[in-house]
N, CA, C and O of each residue as an XYZ file, in Angstrom:
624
protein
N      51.835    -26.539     58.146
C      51.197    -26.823     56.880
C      51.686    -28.175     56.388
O      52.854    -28.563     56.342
N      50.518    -28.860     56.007
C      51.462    -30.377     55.662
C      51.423    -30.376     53.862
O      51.129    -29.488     53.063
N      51.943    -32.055     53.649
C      51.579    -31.680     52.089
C      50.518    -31.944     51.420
O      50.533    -31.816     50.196
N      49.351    -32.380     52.113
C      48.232    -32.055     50.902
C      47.951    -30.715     51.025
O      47.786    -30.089     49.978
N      47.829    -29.953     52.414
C      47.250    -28.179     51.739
C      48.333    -27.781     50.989
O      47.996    -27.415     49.863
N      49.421    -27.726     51.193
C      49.989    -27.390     50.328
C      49.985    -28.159     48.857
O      49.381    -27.311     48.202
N      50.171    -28.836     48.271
C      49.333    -29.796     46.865
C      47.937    -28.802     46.947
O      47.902    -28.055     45.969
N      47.012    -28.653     47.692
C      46.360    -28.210     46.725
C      45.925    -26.760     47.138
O      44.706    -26.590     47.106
N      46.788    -25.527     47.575
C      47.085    -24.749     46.789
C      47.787    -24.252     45.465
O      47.606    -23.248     44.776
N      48.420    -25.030     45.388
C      49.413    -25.227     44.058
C      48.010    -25.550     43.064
O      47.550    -24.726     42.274
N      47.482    -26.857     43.279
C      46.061    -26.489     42.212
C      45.122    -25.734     42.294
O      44.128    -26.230     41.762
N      44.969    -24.860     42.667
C      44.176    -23.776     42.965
C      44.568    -22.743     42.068
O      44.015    -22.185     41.121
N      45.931    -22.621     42.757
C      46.465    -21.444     41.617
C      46.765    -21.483     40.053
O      46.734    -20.602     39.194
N      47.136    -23.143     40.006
C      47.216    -23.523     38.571
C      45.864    -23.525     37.874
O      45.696    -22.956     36.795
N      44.916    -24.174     38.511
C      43.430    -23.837     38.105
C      42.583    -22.886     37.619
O      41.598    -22.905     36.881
N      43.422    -21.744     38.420
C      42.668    -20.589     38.360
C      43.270    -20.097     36.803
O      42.602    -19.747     35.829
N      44.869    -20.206     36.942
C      45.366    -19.689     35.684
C      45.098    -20.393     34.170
O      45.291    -19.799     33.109
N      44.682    -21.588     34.274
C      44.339    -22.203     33.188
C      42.739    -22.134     33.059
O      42.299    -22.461     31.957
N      42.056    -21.852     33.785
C      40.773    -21.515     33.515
C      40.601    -19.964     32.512
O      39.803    -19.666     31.624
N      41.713    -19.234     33.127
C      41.376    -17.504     32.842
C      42.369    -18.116     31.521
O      41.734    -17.993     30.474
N      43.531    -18.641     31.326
C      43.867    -18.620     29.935
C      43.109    -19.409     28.848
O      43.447    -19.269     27.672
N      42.175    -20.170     29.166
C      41.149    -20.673     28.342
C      40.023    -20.241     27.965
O      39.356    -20.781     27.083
N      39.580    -18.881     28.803
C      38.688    -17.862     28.260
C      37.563    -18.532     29.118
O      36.399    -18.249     28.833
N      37.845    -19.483     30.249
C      36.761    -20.014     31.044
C      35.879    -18.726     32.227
O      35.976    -18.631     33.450
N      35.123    -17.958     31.317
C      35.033    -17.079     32.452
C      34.198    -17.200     33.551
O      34.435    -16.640     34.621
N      32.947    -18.110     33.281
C      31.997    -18.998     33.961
C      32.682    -18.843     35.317
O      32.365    -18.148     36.282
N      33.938    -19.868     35.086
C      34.714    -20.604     35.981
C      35.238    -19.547     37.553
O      35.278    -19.885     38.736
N      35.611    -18.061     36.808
C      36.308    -17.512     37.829
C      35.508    -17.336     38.885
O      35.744    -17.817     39.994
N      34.193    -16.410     38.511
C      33.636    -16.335     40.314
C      33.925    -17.760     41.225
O      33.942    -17.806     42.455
N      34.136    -18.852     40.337
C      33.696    -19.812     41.487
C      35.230    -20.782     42.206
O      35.447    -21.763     42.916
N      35.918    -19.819     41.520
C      37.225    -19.785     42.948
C      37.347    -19.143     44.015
O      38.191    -19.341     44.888
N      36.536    -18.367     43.999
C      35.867    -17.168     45.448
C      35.076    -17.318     46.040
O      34.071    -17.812     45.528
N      35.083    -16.919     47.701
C      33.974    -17.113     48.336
C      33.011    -16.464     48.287
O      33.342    -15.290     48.118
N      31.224    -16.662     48.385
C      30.393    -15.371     48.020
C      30.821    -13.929     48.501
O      30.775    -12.845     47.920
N      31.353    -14.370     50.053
C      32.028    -12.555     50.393
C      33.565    -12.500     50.099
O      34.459    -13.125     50.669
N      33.655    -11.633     49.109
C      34.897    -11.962     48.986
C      35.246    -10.618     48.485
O      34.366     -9.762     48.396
N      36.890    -10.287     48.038
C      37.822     -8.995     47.535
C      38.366     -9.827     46.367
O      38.700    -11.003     46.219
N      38.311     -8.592     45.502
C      39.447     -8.877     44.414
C      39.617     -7.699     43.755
O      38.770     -7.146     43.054
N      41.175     -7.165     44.084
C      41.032     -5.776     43.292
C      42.494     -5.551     42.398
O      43.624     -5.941     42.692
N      42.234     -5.113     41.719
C      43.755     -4.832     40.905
C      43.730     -3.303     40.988
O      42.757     -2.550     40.986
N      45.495     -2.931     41.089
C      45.897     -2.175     41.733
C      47.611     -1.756     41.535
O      48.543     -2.416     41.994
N      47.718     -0.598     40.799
C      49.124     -0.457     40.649
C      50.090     -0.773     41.599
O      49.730     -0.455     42.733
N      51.287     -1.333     41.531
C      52.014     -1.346     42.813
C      52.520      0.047     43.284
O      53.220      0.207     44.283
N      52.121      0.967     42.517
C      53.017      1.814     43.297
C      51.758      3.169     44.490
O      52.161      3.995     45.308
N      50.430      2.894     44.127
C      49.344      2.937     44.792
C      49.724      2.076     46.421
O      49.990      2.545     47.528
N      49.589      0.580     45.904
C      49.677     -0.450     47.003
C      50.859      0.143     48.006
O      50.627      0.077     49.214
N      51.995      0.663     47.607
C      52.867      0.621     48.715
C      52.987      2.028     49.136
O      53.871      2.551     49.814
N      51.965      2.528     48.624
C      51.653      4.084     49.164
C      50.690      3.887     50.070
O      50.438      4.792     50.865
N      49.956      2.621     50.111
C      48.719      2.978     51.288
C      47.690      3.715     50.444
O      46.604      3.991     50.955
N      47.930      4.018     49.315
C      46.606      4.924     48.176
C      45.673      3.835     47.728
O      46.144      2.820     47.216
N      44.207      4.004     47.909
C      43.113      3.104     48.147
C      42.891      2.905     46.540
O      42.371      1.887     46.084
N      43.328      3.958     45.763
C      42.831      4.016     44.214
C      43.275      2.430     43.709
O      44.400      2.008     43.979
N      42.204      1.530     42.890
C      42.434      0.775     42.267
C      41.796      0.648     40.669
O      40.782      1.167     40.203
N      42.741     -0.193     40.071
C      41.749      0.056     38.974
C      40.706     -0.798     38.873
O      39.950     -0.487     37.953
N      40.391     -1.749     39.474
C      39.391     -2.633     39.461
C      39.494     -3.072     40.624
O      40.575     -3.532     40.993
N      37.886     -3.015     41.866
C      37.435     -3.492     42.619
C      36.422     -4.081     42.790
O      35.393     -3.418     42.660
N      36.301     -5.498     43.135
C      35.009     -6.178     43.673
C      34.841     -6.759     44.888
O      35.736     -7.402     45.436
N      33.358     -6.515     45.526
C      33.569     -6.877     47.113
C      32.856     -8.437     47.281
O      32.740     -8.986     48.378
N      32.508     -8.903     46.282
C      31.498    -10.183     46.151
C      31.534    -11.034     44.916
O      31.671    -10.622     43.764
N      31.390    -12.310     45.322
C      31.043    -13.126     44.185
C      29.961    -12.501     42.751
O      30.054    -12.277     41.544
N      29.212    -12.449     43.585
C      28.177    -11.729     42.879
C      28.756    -10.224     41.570
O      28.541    -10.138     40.361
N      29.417     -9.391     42.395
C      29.826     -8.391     41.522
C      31.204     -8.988     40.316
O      31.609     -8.362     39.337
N      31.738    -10.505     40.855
C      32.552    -11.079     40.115
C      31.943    -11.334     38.918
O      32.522    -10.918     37.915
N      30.459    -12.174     38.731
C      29.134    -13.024     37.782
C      29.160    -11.120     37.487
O      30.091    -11.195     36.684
N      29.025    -10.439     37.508
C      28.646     -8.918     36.963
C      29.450     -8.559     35.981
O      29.074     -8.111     34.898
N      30.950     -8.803     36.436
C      32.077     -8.756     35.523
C      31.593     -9.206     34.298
O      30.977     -8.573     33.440
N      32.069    -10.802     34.321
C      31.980    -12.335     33.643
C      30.695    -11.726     31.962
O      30.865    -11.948     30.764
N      29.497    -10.928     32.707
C      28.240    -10.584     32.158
C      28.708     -9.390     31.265
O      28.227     -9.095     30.171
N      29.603     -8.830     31.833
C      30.111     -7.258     31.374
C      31.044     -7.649     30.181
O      31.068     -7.042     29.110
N      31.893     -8.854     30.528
C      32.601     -9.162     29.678
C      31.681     -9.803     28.243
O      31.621     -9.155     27.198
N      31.264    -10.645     28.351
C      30.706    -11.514     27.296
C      29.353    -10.520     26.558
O      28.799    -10.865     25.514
N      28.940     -9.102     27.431
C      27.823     -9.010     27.170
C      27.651     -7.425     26.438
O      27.179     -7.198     25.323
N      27.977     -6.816     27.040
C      28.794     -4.970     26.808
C      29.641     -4.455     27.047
O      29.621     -3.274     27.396
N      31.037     -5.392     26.910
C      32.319     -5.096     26.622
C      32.770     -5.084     24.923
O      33.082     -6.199     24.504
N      32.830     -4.057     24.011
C      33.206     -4.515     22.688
C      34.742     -3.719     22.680
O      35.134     -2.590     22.976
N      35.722     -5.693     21.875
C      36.668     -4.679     21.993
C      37.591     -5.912     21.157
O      37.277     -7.080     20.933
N      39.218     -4.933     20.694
C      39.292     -6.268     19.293
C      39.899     -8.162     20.410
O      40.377     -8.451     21.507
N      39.517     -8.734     19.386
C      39.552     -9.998     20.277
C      40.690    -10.281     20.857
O      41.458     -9.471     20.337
N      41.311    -10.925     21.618
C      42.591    -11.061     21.900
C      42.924    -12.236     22.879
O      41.954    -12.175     23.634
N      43.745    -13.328     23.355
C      43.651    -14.322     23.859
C      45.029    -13.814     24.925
O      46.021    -13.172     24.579
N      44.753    -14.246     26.045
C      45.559    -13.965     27.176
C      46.315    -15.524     27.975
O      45.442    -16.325     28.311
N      47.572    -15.916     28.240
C      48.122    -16.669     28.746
C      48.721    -16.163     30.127
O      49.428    -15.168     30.288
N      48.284    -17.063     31.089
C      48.791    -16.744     32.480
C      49.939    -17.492     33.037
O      49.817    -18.712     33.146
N      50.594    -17.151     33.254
C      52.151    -17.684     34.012
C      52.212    -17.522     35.426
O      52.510    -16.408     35.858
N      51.955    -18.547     36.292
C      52.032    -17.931     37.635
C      52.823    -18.644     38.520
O      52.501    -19.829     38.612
N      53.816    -18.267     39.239
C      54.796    -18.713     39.979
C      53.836    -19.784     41.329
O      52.616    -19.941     41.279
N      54.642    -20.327     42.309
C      54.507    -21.188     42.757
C      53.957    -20.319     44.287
O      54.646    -19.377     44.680
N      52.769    -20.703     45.023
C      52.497    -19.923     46.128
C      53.404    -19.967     47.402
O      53.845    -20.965     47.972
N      53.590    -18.551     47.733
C      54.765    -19.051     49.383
C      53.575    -18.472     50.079
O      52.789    -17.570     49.790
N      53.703    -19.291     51.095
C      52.421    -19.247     52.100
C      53.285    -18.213     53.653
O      54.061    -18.630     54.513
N      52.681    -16.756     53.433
C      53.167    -16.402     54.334
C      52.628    -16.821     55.543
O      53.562    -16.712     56.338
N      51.622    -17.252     56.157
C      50.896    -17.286     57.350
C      50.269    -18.800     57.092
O      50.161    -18.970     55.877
N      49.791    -20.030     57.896
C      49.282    -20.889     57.747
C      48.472    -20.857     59.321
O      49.025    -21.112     60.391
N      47.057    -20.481     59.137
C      46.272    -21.195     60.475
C      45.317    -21.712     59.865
O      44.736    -21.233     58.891
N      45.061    -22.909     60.501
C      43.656    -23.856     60.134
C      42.623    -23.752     59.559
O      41.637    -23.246     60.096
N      42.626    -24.231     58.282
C      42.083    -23.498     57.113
C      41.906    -22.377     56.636
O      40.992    -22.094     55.862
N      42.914    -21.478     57.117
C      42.841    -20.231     56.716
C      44.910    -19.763     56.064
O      45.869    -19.809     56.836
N      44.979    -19.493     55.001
C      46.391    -19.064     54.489
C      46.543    -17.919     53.602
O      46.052    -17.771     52.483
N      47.375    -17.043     54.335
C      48.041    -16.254     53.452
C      49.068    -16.078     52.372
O      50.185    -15.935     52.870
N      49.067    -16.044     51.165
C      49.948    -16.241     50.171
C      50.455    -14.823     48.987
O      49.818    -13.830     48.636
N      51.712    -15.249     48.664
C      52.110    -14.578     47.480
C      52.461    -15.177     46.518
O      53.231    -16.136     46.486
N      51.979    -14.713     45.737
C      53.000    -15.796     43.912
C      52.873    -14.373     42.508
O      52.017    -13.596     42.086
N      53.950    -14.633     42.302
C      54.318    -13.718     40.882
C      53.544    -14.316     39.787
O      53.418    -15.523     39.584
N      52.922    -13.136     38.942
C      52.285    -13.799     37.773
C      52.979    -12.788     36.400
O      53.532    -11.702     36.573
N      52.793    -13.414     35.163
C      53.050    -12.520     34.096
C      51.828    -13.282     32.614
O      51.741    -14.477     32.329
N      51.374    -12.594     32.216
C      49.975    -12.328     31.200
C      50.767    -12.173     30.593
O      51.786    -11.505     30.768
N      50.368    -12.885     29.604
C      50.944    -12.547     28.102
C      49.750    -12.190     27.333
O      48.756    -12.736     27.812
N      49.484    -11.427     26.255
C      48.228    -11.263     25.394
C      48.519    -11.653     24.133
O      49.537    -11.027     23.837
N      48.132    -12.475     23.040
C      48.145    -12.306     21.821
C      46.786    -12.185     20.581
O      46.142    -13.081     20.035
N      46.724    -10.929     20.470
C      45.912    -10.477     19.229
C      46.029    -11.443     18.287
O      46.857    -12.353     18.330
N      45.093    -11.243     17.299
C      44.752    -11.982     16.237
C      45.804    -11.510     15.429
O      45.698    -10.297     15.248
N      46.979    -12.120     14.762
C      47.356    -11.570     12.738
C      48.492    -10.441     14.353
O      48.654     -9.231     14.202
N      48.953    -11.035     15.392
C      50.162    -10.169     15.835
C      51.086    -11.098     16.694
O      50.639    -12.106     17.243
N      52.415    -10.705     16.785
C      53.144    -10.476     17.890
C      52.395    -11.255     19.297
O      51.398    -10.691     19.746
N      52.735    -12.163     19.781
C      52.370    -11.886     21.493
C      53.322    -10.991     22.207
O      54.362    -10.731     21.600
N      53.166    -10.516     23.289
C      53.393     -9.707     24.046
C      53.315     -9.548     25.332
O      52.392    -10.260     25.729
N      53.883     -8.890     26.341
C      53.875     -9.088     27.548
C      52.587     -8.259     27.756
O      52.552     -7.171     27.181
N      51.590     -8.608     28.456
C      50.414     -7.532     28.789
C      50.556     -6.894     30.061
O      50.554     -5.663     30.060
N      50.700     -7.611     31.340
C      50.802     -7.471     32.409
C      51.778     -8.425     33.544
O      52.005     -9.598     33.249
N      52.273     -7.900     34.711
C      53.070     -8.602     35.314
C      53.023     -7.915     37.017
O      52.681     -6.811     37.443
N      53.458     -8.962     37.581
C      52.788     -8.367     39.068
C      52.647     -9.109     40.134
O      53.373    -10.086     39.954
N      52.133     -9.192     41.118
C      52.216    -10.618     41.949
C      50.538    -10.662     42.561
O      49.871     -9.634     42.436
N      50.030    -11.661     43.094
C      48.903    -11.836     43.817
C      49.453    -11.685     45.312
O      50.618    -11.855     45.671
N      48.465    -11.364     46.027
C      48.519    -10.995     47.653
C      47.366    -11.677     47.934
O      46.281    -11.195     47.610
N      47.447    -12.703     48.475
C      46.200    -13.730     49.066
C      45.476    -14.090     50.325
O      46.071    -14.562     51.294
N      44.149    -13.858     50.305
C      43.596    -15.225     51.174
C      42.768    -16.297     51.182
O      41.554    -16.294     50.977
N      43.515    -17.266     51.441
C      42.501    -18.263     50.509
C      42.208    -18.879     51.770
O      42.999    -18.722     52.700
N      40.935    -19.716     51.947
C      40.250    -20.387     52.912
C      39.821    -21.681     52.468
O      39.636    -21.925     51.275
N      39.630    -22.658     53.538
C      39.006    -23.832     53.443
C      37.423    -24.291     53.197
O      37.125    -25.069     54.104
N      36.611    -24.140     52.539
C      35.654    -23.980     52.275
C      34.674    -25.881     52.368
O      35.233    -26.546     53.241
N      33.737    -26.517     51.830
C      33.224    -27.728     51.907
C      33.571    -27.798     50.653
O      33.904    -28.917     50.261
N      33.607    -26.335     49.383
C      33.788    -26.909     47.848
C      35.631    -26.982     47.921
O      36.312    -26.829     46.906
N      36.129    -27.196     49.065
C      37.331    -27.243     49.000
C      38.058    -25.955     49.384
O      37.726    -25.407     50.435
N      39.429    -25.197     48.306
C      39.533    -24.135     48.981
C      39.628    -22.679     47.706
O      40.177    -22.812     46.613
N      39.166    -21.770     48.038
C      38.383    -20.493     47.509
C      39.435    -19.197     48.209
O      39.924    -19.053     49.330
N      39.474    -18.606     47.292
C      39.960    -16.813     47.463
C      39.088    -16.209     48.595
O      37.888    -16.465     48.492
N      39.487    -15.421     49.705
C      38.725    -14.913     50.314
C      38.624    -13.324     50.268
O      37.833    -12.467     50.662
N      40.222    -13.391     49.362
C      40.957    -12.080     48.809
C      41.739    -12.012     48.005
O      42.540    -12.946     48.059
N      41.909    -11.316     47.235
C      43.004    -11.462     46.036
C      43.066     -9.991     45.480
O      42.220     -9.373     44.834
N      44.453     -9.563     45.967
C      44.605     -8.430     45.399
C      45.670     -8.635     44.123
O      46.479     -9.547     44.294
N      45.756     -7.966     42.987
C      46.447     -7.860     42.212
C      47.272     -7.089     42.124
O      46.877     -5.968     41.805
N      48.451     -7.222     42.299
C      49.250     -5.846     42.246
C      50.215     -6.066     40.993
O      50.906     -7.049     40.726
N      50.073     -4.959     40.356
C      50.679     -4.924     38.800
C      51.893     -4.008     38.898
O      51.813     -3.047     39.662
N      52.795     -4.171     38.334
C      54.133     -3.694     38.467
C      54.663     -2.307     37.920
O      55.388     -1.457     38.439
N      53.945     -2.393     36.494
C      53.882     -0.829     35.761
C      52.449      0.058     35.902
O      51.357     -0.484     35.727
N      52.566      1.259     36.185
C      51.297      2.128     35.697
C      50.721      2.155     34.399
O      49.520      2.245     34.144
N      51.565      2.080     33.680
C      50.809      1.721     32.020
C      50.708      0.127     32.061
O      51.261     -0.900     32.453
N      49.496      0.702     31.307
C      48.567     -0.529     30.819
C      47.868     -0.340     29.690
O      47.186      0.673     29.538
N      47.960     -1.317     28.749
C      47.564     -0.753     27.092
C      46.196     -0.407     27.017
O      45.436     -1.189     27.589
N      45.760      0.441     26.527
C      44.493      0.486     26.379
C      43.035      0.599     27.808
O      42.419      1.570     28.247
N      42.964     -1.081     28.179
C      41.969     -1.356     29.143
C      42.380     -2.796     29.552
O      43.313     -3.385     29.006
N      41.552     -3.378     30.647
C      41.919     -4.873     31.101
C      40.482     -4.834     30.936
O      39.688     -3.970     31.311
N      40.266     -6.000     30.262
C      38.715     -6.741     29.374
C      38.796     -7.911     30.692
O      37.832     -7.847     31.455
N      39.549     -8.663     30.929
C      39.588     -9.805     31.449
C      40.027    -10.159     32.802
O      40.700     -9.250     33.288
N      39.860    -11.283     33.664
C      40.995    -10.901     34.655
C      41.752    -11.054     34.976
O      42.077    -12.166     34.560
N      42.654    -10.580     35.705
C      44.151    -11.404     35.944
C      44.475    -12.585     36.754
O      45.627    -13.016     36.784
């Protein structure tokens, strides 16, 4: 791996997190490839081999479904989310194709409250080389606690 893929996974991941903490939701399908995974998923499911997640999508497309779900018949009180995400270690590197992990932690803050820790957990990746550059081919979320307040409106 030399240092521009590496440079720009690092913006990829920073991208992604400053898009989702800016409420850019447009933006997310289009860090993914049209066939693509993204599922969030307790860790303690994940290291059971238990398929249960709480959120699965197999396509770009069902990502733009989300995005629609969110802005469109999701009602719920408003709340602004900040993403913190550690630096990617690239477990696997073949030619345009890399496997990665990086720790993330969500913060949420309600209107007239407290911020707060919302969620915390790491990404499990595959990201690929694409012509728009490079795109998720997978992204699992794995979240650290079984509780989770309420619902996840947004994504991680």
């Amino acid at each position: 791996m030399d240092f521009q893929d590496h440079f720009e996974l690092g913006q990829l991941y920073a991208n992604y997190a400053s898009a989702l903490s800016a409420g850019d939701w447009d933006a997310w399908p289009e860090f993914f490839t049209d066939e693509c995974s993204y599922r969030l998923q307790p860790r303690e499911n994940f290291e059971r081999g238990f398929p249960l997640a709480t959120l699965s999508f197999e396509s770009k497309g069902m990502l733009k479904d989300r995005v629609y779900g969110i802005r469109e018949t999701l009602f719920h009180d408003p709340y602004y989310q900040r993403h913190v995400v550690g630096a990617p270690v690239v477990k696997k590197a073949e030619a345009d194709r890399f496997e990665c992990e990086a720790n993330y932690a969500v913060f949420r803050t309600k209107l007239s409250e407290l911020s707060s820790v919302f969620n915390v957990g790491r990404y499990i990746d595959v990201v690929v080389r694409t012509e728009a550059g490079l795109k998720f081919s997978s992204r699992q979320v794995i979240y650290d606690s079984e509780m989770i307040p309420n619902s996840i409106i947004y994504p991680l």
